[in-house]
Structures are given as structure tokens and as C-alpha cells.
Coordinates of C-alpha atoms and ligand atoms in Angstrom, one line a residue:
M1 CA 24.2 -73.1 -72.5
S2 CA 21.2 -71.1 -74.3
S3 CA 20.9 -71.3 -78.0
E4 CA 18.8 -68.3 -78.7
L5 CA 21.4 -66.3 -80.7
S6 CA 23.2 -69.9 -82.1
G7 CA 24.1 -69.5 -85.7
T8 CA 24.4 -65.4 -85.3
T9 CA 27.2 -63.2 -85.3
A10 CA 27.9 -60.1 -83.0
L11 CA 30.4 -57.1 -83.1
V12 CA 30.9 -55.4 -79.9
T13 CA 33.0 -52.4 -79.7
G14 CA 34.7 -51.8 -76.4
G15 CA 34.4 -55.4 -75.6
T16 CA 37.6 -55.4 -73.4
S17 CA 36.2 -53.8 -70.3
G18 CA 33.0 -52.9 -68.3
I19 CA 29.6 -52.9 -70.1
G20 CA 31.0 -53.9 -73.3
R21 CA 33.1 -57.0 -71.9
A22 CA 29.5 -58.0 -70.0
A23 CA 27.6 -57.5 -73.5
A24 CA 30.2 -59.8 -75.2
T25 CA 30.0 -62.5 -72.6
T26 CA 26.3 -62.3 -72.4
L27 CA 25.8 -62.5 -76.3
A28 CA 28.2 -65.3 -76.6
G29 CA 26.5 -67.0 -73.7
L30 CA 23.1 -66.9 -75.9
G31 CA 24.9 -68.8 -78.6
A32 CA 26.5 -65.8 -80.6
H33 CA 30.0 -65.9 -82.2
V34 CA 31.2 -62.5 -81.0
V35 CA 34.1 -60.5 -82.3
L36 CA 34.9 -57.9 -79.8
S37 CA 37.0 -54.9 -80.2
G38 CA 39.5 -52.5 -78.1
R39 CA 42.7 -51.1 -78.1
D40 CA 44.1 -53.3 -74.8
A41 CA 45.3 -56.4 -76.8
G42 CA 45.9 -58.1 -73.4
R43 CA 42.7 -57.5 -71.9
G44 CA 40.8 -59.0 -75.5
A45 CA 42.8 -62.0 -75.1
Q46 CA 41.5 -62.4 -71.4
V47 CA 38.0 -62.0 -72.6
V48 CA 38.2 -64.4 -75.5
E49 CA 39.7 -67.0 -73.1
A50 CA 36.9 -66.6 -70.5
I51 CA 34.2 -66.8 -73.1
R52 CA 35.7 -69.9 -75.1
S53 CA 36.5 -71.7 -71.8
A54 CA 32.6 -71.4 -71.1
G55 CA 31.8 -72.9 -74.4
G56 CA 31.3 -69.9 -76.3
Q57 CA 32.9 -68.4 -79.5
A58 CA 34.8 -65.4 -79.5
D59 CA 37.6 -63.5 -81.6
F60 CA 39.4 -60.1 -80.6
V61 CA 40.1 -57.3 -83.1
A62 CA 42.8 -54.7 -81.9
T63 CA 41.3 -51.3 -83.2
E64 CA 41.6 -47.5 -82.2
L65 CA 38.3 -46.2 -83.1
G66 CA 37.9 -42.8 -84.3
D67 CA 38.0 -42.1 -87.9
E68 CA 36.1 -43.4 -90.8
A69 CA 38.7 -45.8 -91.9
S70 CA 39.1 -47.4 -88.4
A71 CA 35.4 -48.0 -88.3
R72 CA 35.4 -49.5 -91.9
S73 CA 38.5 -51.5 -91.2
L74 CA 37.2 -53.0 -88.1
A75 CA 34.0 -54.0 -89.8
A76 CA 36.0 -55.7 -92.5
R77 CA 38.0 -57.8 -90.0
A78 CA 34.9 -59.0 -88.3
R79 CA 33.4 -60.2 -91.7
E80 CA 37.0 -61.9 -92.5
L81 CA 36.3 -63.8 -89.1
V82 CA 32.8 -64.4 -89.2
G83 CA 31.4 -64.0 -92.4
H84 CA 28.9 -61.4 -91.5
V85 CA 27.2 -59.4 -88.7
D86 CA 24.0 -59.9 -87.4
V87 CA 24.6 -58.0 -84.4
L88 CA 26.1 -54.5 -83.7
V89 CA 27.0 -53.4 -80.6
N90 CA 28.4 -49.7 -80.5
N91 CA 29.4 -49.4 -77.0
A92 CA 33.3 -48.0 -77.2
G93 CA 32.9 -44.5 -75.6
I94 CA 34.9 -42.1 -73.6
F95 CA 33.6 -39.9 -70.8
P96 CA 35.8 -37.1 -69.8
F97 CA 33.9 -34.7 -67.5
G98 CA 34.5 -30.8 -66.7
P99 CA 33.6 -27.3 -67.2
T100 CA 32.9 -26.3 -70.8
A101 CA 35.3 -23.4 -70.4
D102 CA 38.2 -26.1 -69.8
T103 CA 37.5 -28.2 -72.9
V104 CA 40.3 -28.0 -75.4
E105 CA 39.4 -28.7 -79.2
S106 CA 41.2 -31.9 -79.3
D107 CA 39.2 -33.1 -76.5
F108 CA 36.1 -32.0 -78.3
D109 CA 37.0 -33.8 -81.5
E110 CA 38.0 -36.9 -79.8
V111 CA 34.7 -37.3 -78.0
F112 CA 32.7 -36.8 -81.0
S113 CA 35.2 -39.1 -83.1
V114 CA 34.9 -42.0 -80.5
N115 CA 31.4 -41.3 -79.5
V116 CA 29.6 -40.5 -82.8
K117 CA 31.7 -40.8 -85.8
A118 CA 33.1 -44.2 -85.1
P119 CA 29.2 -45.8 -84.7
Y120 CA 28.3 -43.8 -87.6
F121 CA 30.6 -45.4 -90.0
L122 CA 30.3 -48.7 -88.5
V123 CA 26.6 -48.6 -89.1
A124 CA 27.4 -46.8 -92.5
E125 CA 29.3 -50.3 -93.4
L126 CA 27.3 -53.0 -91.9
A127 CA 23.6 -51.8 -91.7
P128 CA 23.2 -52.2 -95.6
E129 CA 24.4 -55.7 -95.7
M130 CA 22.0 -56.4 -92.7
A131 CA 19.3 -54.7 -94.8
K132 CA 20.2 -56.9 -98.0
R133 CA 19.8 -60.1 -95.7
G134 CA 16.4 -58.7 -94.3
H135 CA 17.4 -58.8 -90.6
G136 CA 19.8 -57.6 -87.9
A137 CA 19.9 -55.7 -84.7
I138 CA 22.1 -52.8 -83.6
I139 CA 22.4 -51.4 -80.3
N140 CA 23.7 -48.1 -79.4
V141 CA 25.0 -47.5 -75.8
S142 CA 24.1 -43.9 -74.9
T143 CA 23.8 -42.5 -71.2
M144 CA 21.2 -41.1 -69.0
V145 CA 22.8 -37.7 -69.2
A146 CA 21.9 -37.6 -72.9
E147 CA 18.6 -37.0 -71.8
Y148 CA 19.0 -33.7 -69.2
G149 CA 21.2 -31.3 -68.6
A150 CA 24.2 -32.3 -66.2
N151 CA 26.5 -29.8 -64.7
G152 CA 30.2 -30.8 -66.2
M153 CA 28.9 -33.4 -68.6
A154 CA 28.1 -31.1 -71.5
L155 CA 30.5 -32.3 -74.1
Y156 CA 29.7 -35.9 -73.3
G157 CA 26.0 -35.9 -72.8
A158 CA 25.8 -33.8 -76.5
S159 CA 27.6 -36.5 -78.1
K160 CA 25.3 -39.3 -76.8
A161 CA 22.5 -37.3 -77.5
A162 CA 23.7 -37.0 -80.8
L163 CA 23.8 -40.9 -80.7
V164 CA 20.1 -41.2 -79.6
L165 CA 19.1 -39.1 -82.7
L166 CA 21.2 -41.3 -84.7
T167 CA 19.5 -44.5 -83.2
K168 CA 15.9 -43.1 -84.2
S169 CA 17.2 -42.0 -87.8
W170 CA 18.6 -45.3 -88.3
A171 CA 15.4 -47.2 -87.1
A172 CA 13.6 -45.0 -89.7
E173 CA 16.2 -45.7 -92.3
Y174 CA 16.8 -49.5 -91.9
G175 CA 13.8 -50.3 -89.9
P176 CA 11.7 -51.2 -93.1
S177 CA 14.4 -53.5 -94.4
G178 CA 14.3 -55.7 -90.9
V179 CA 17.0 -53.9 -89.4
R180 CA 16.2 -52.8 -85.7
V181 CA 18.3 -49.9 -84.3
N182 CA 17.6 -49.4 -80.4
A183 CA 19.8 -47.8 -77.7
V184 CA 20.2 -48.7 -74.2
S185 CA 20.9 -45.4 -71.8
P186 CA 22.7 -46.6 -68.5
G187 CA 22.8 -44.8 -65.5
P188 CA 25.8 -44.8 -63.1
T189 CA 27.4 -48.4 -63.5
R190 CA 30.6 -49.7 -61.9
T191 CA 33.3 -50.5 -64.3
E192 CA 36.8 -50.0 -64.9
G193 CA 36.1 -46.9 -66.7
T194 CA 34.3 -45.1 -63.7
V195 CA 36.6 -46.5 -60.9
G196 CA 38.2 -43.2 -61.0
M197 CA 35.0 -41.3 -59.9
G198 CA 35.0 -42.9 -56.7
E199 CA 32.2 -41.8 -54.4
A200 CA 31.0 -39.3 -57.0
L201 CA 29.5 -42.5 -58.6
D202 CA 27.4 -43.3 -55.6
Q203 CA 26.4 -39.9 -55.1
L204 CA 25.0 -39.6 -58.6
A205 CA 23.3 -43.0 -58.1
S206 CA 21.7 -42.1 -54.9
Q207 CA 19.4 -39.8 -56.8
A208 CA 17.6 -42.4 -58.6
P209 CA 14.8 -44.9 -57.1
A210 CA 17.1 -47.7 -57.1
G211 CA 19.5 -45.6 -55.0
R212 CA 22.6 -47.5 -56.1
P213 CA 25.2 -47.8 -59.1
G214 CA 24.1 -50.8 -61.6
N215 CA 26.8 -53.5 -62.7
A216 CA 27.8 -54.3 -66.2
A217 CA 25.8 -57.3 -66.2
E218 CA 22.6 -55.6 -65.6
I219 CA 23.1 -53.2 -68.5
A220 CA 24.3 -56.5 -70.9
E221 CA 21.0 -58.1 -70.3
A222 CA 19.1 -55.1 -71.7
I223 CA 21.4 -55.3 -74.7
A224 CA 20.7 -58.7 -75.1
F225 CA 17.0 -58.2 -75.3
L226 CA 17.1 -55.8 -77.8
A227 CA 19.8 -58.0 -79.6
T228 CA 17.2 -61.1 -79.7
D229 CA 13.8 -61.4 -81.2
R230 CA 12.3 -61.0 -77.7
S231 CA 12.3 -57.2 -78.8
S232 CA 11.0 -58.3 -82.1
F233 CA 8.5 -55.1 -82.2
V234 CA 10.8 -52.7 -80.8
H235 CA 12.5 -50.0 -83.1
G236 CA 14.0 -47.0 -82.3
A237 CA 13.8 -47.2 -78.5
V238 CA 16.2 -45.8 -76.0
L239 CA 15.8 -48.0 -72.8
P240 CA 16.8 -46.5 -69.8
V241 CA 18.6 -48.8 -67.4
D242 CA 19.3 -46.3 -65.0
G243 CA 17.9 -47.6 -61.8
G244 CA 15.0 -44.8 -62.5
R245 CA 17.0 -41.8 -62.6
I246 CA 15.4 -40.1 -65.5
A247 CA 11.8 -41.2 -64.6
V248 CA 11.8 -39.0 -61.6
Ligands
LIG301 P1 35.2 -48.7 -69.6 O1 35.3 -49.4 -69.1 O2 36.1 -47.4 -70.1 O3 35.3 -49.4 -71.2 C1 35.6 -48.5 -72.3 C2 35.7 -49.6 -73.6 O4 35.6 -48.6 -74.8 C3 37.2 -50.1 -73.4 O5 36.7 -51.8 -74.0 C4 37.9 -49.6 -74.3 O6 38.8 -50.4 -74.9 C5 36.9 -49.2 -75.4 N1 37.4 -47.8 -76.0 C6 37.5 -46.5 -75.5 N2 38.1 -45.6 -76.4 C7 38.5 -46.4 -77.5 C8 38.9 -46.1 -78.8 N3 39.3 -44.7 -79.2 N4 38.9 -46.8 -79.8 C9 38.6 -48.6 -79.4 N5 38.3 -48.6 -78.2 C10 37.9 -47.7 -77.3 O7 33.6 -47.9 -70.1 P2 32.4 -48.4 -69.5 O8 32.0 -47.7 -68.4 O9 32.0 -49.9 -69.7 O10 31.4 -47.8 -70.4 C11 30.9 -48.4 -71.7 C12 30.1 -47.5 -72.8 O11 28.8 -47.3 -71.7 C13 30.4 -46.2 -73.1 O12 29.9 -46.0 -74.1 C14 30.0 -45.2 -71.9 O13 29.5 -43.8 -72.3 C15 28.7 -45.6 -71.6 N6 28.2 -45.4 -70.3 C16 28.9 -46.0 -69.2 C17 28.2 -45.5 -67.9 C18 29.0 -46.0 -66.8 O14 28.5 -45.4 -65.6 N7 30.1 -46.7 -66.9 C19 27.1 -44.9 -67.9 C20 26.4 -44.4 -69.1 C21 26.8 -44.9 -70.3 P3 40.5 -50.5 -74.4 O15 40.2 -49.9 -73.2 O16 40.9 -51.9 -74.5 O17 41.2 -49.4 -75.2

């Protein structure tokens, strides 16, 4: 097992599924003690078990993210488990698609609560401690549709566009103290969360040079790059991992 992140700790939100599970597994494979969160305790236990049987270190915290209190209490639980957090991956997200006219206020609030408010207060809770220690890495998981207008993805895209700007703002705020804040911007990726899209996922992916959906491990590699010192001079970047979609 690689030891690039040995002696470090990571908190991965939404680590029970898809991209978050792949990120948790990859970071643990690099030696980090990973705390993963999600709502589904059964899936959480499975991910922890898989990481531990591969020789890694992991713990699960069941949390419904959405408001400030949930974010701060997740950070506190992570602290109890691993002492302090060196790497924060803001991955948990929801992506309901549909016409703007069909959106009800509670949908609007839920998307912004999970995709923006929870990461915001996790950073508010954890980044100052990283800054005090003089190092840390925060990786936000955005989406290619935060970069251009997509029919039916206005609400979701807007929430992730907010996360992109926060990435740059936090790079300005915490970078001088040694905390690197970056984002990955995935294209269509096969996960439990996109299973319901069926062929629409392939159709979306066919518009990019790679011509196919990505898999969660490919996104996790980019997250791992931004979590390690391999990206030591990278601050405030949004790394597209989208098969080339936004380039063409
Ligand atoms: P997924 O398979 O649906 O997994 C989502 C994860 O987020 C699960 O672990 C889920 O935990 C957690 N989660 C969702 N709502 C939560 C809440 N309110 N409180 C706590 N945890 C919550 O999704 P995915 O496809 O891997 O996507 C992960 C991230 O990548 C999201 O931010 C998404 O926007 C972004 N992304 C995905 C794609 C794609 O094509 N898949 C493309 C671009 C960007 P539980 O199920 O245990 O509750």
C-alpha cells in the first residue's frame, strides 16, 4: 500500500456511494485515515469494512447534511474519531433535474442546503484549524454543468456554480495560511446516483471527446491528486474531469 498520505486524516462527505466512496477508498489506499459520512448506515459499514480489509483505516459517521448544525456536528464527530482533519472532500450532493417552472421552493432550498450550505459550514468549522496548523487540503466536487447553461439543470448547476466561486474565495482566504482549496468538475459518471438516468447519461457523455461516461474511480484519482502534495502549487483551481466536454 502506498503511504503518500500516511499519518494524515480525511473527511469525505457522501462516502457511502459513487464518487465519494471511490474517493474514500482511494485516499485510504494512499494511507489516510478516512472518516466517511452519509445517511445510509448499512452502506457506510460496507465501505468501512472494504477499506479495513484492504489494510486501510476508516470510520463512518451517519449524518443528514443540510443545515449549519449538521455540518458543525459532523466536523466535531470527525475530530473525536481522528483528532483533526487534514483533507476535507465536500462530495455529498443532490442533483434533481427538471424545468425551472416545475421547481417548488422546498426543492430549491434542499439543493442549496446540501450542495452549498453544508460545504460552507464544514469549511467554516475545519479550515481555520487547518490554517492554524499551516496545512490542509479542501476539495469540492462540482460538475461540468456549473460551467455552461444546460436545459433542465438550472437549479443544480447554479448550486454548483456557487461552490465553484466559494472554491476560489476560500483559496484566497485560506491559501496564505497553507490550506489549498480546489475543485473537481466531473462530467457524466456512472454511480448509484445516475443509474436512473439510463441512456440519457450516455447521450450526455457522447457530446464530449471521450464519448463515454466516466467511472467513479477516474474522478477519485483527480481528488487524490488535489489532496496530496503532488498538487502543492495548485490553489483555487477547478479541474475538469469530464472527458473533455467543456473544452470543445
Ligand atoms: P450518489 O451516488 O447519489 O451519492 C451521493 C452521496 O451523497 C451518497 O453517499 C449520499 O449518502 C450522500 N448524500 C446525499 N444527500 C445527502 C444528505 N442530505 N446528507 C448526507 N449525505 C447525503 O452521487 P454521485 O453520482 O456519486 O455524486 C457525488 C457528487 O458528484 C455530487 O456532489 C454530484 O453533484 C457530483 N457529480 C456527479 C456526477 C455524476 O454524473 N455522477 C457528475 C458531476 C458531479 P447516503 O445515500 O448514504 O445518504
